[in-house]
């Protein structure tokens, strides 16, 4: 999150209005609801885990055991089962 000075970006009338509620403090302004990104979209984590999970399912179909996959991907056996099923 990048800090921006309200004085540099807001019109004077809006700045004065905000100063009635908060002055000299840091304030977070959230994104609009429709602009909200889903989990992992920005960082690439979602794509990483989708690819990893597809690879695990593919290897399991090719004959790798759940225990082998758990060790190869540093996951618990239960986690691998959840991914497969």
Short mmCIF file of C-alpha atoms in Angstrom, two decimals:
data_model
loop_
_atom_site.label_atom_id
_atom_site.label_comp_id
_atom_site.label_asym_id
_atom_site.label_seq_id
_atom_site.Cartn_x
_atom_site.Cartn_y
_atom_site.Cartn_z
CA UNK A 1 0.00 0.00 0.00
CA UNK A 2 1.42 3.33 -1.03
CA UNK A 3 1.09 6.47 1.08
CA UNK A 4 -0.40 9.50 -0.68
CA UNK A 5 -0.90 12.97 0.73
CA UNK A 6 -4.60 13.89 0.56
CA UNK A 7 -3.67 17.51 -0.11
CA UNK A 8 -2.02 16.43 -3.36
CA UNK A 9 -4.98 14.48 -4.74
CA UNK A 10 -8.24 15.80 -3.24
CA UNK A 11 -10.05 19.02 -4.07
CA UNK A 12 -9.94 21.66 -1.30
CA UNK A 13 -13.62 21.37 -0.38
CA UNK A 14 -13.36 17.60 0.06
CA UNK A 15 -10.14 17.89 2.06
CA UNK A 16 -11.79 20.39 4.45
CA UNK A 17 -14.76 18.03 4.85
CA UNK A 18 -12.50 15.09 5.71
CA UNK A 19 -10.54 17.21 8.19
CA UNK A 20 -13.74 17.59 10.23
CA UNK A 21 -13.64 13.84 10.90
CA UNK A 22 -9.92 13.00 10.86
CA UNK A 23 -6.98 15.39 10.81
CA UNK A 24 -3.29 14.54 10.85
CA UNK A 25 -3.96 10.78 10.94
CA UNK A 26 -3.41 7.98 8.50
CA UNK A 27 -6.60 6.73 6.87
CA UNK A 28 -7.22 3.69 4.67
CA UNK A 29 -9.61 4.09 1.74
CA UNK A 30 -10.76 0.66 0.50
CA UNK A 31 -11.40 -0.20 -3.14
CA UNK A 32 -14.92 -0.14 -4.47
CA UNK A 33 -16.70 -3.46 -4.15
CA UNK A 34 -16.63 -4.28 -7.86
CA UNK A 35 -12.90 -3.55 -8.14
CA UNK A 36 -11.96 -6.00 -5.40
CA UNK A 37 -9.60 -8.71 -6.58
CA UNK A 38 -10.04 -12.26 -5.44
CA UNK A 39 -7.56 -14.11 -3.24
CA UNK A 40 -4.17 -14.69 -4.89
CA UNK A 41 -5.00 -12.76 -8.04
CA UNK A 42 -2.41 -10.04 -7.50
CA UNK A 43 0.39 -12.15 -6.06
CA UNK A 44 0.00 -15.07 -8.47
CA UNK A 45 -0.60 -17.53 -5.62
CA UNK A 46 -3.92 -18.67 -7.10
CA UNK A 47 -2.28 -19.67 -10.40
CA UNK A 48 0.61 -21.36 -8.59
CA UNK A 49 -1.68 -23.57 -6.49
CA UNK A 50 -3.98 -24.38 -9.39
CA UNK A 51 -1.02 -25.58 -11.48
CA UNK A 52 0.47 -27.50 -8.55
CA UNK A 53 -2.84 -29.21 -7.79
CA UNK A 54 -3.39 -30.13 -11.45
CA UNK A 55 0.11 -31.64 -11.51
CA UNK A 56 -0.62 -33.64 -8.35
CA UNK A 57 -3.87 -35.01 -9.85
CA UNK A 58 -2.09 -35.87 -13.10
CA UNK A 59 0.73 -37.69 -11.28
CA UNK A 60 -1.79 -39.60 -9.17
CA UNK A 61 -3.66 -40.73 -12.29
CA UNK A 62 -0.30 -41.84 -13.72
CA UNK A 63 0.18 -44.12 -10.72
CA UNK A 64 2.05 -42.14 -8.03
CA UNK A 65 0.87 -42.99 -4.53
CA UNK A 66 -0.62 -40.43 -2.16
CA UNK A 67 2.33 -40.91 0.20
CA UNK A 68 4.87 -40.29 -2.60
CA UNK A 69 3.06 -37.13 -3.68
CA UNK A 70 2.84 -35.87 -0.09
CA UNK A 71 6.59 -36.26 0.29
CA UNK A 72 7.38 -34.74 -3.13
CA UNK A 73 5.23 -31.64 -2.54
CA UNK A 74 5.89 -31.31 1.22
CA UNK A 75 2.22 -31.75 2.04
CA UNK A 76 0.36 -33.97 4.47
CA UNK A 77 -1.27 -37.12 3.17
CA UNK A 78 -4.67 -35.63 4.05
CA UNK A 79 -3.92 -32.49 2.00
CA UNK A 80 -2.98 -34.56 -1.03
CA UNK A 81 -6.18 -36.61 -0.67
CA UNK A 82 -8.25 -33.40 -0.58
CA UNK A 83 -6.55 -32.18 -3.75
CA UNK A 84 -7.11 -35.48 -5.55
CA UNK A 85 -10.71 -35.98 -4.49
#
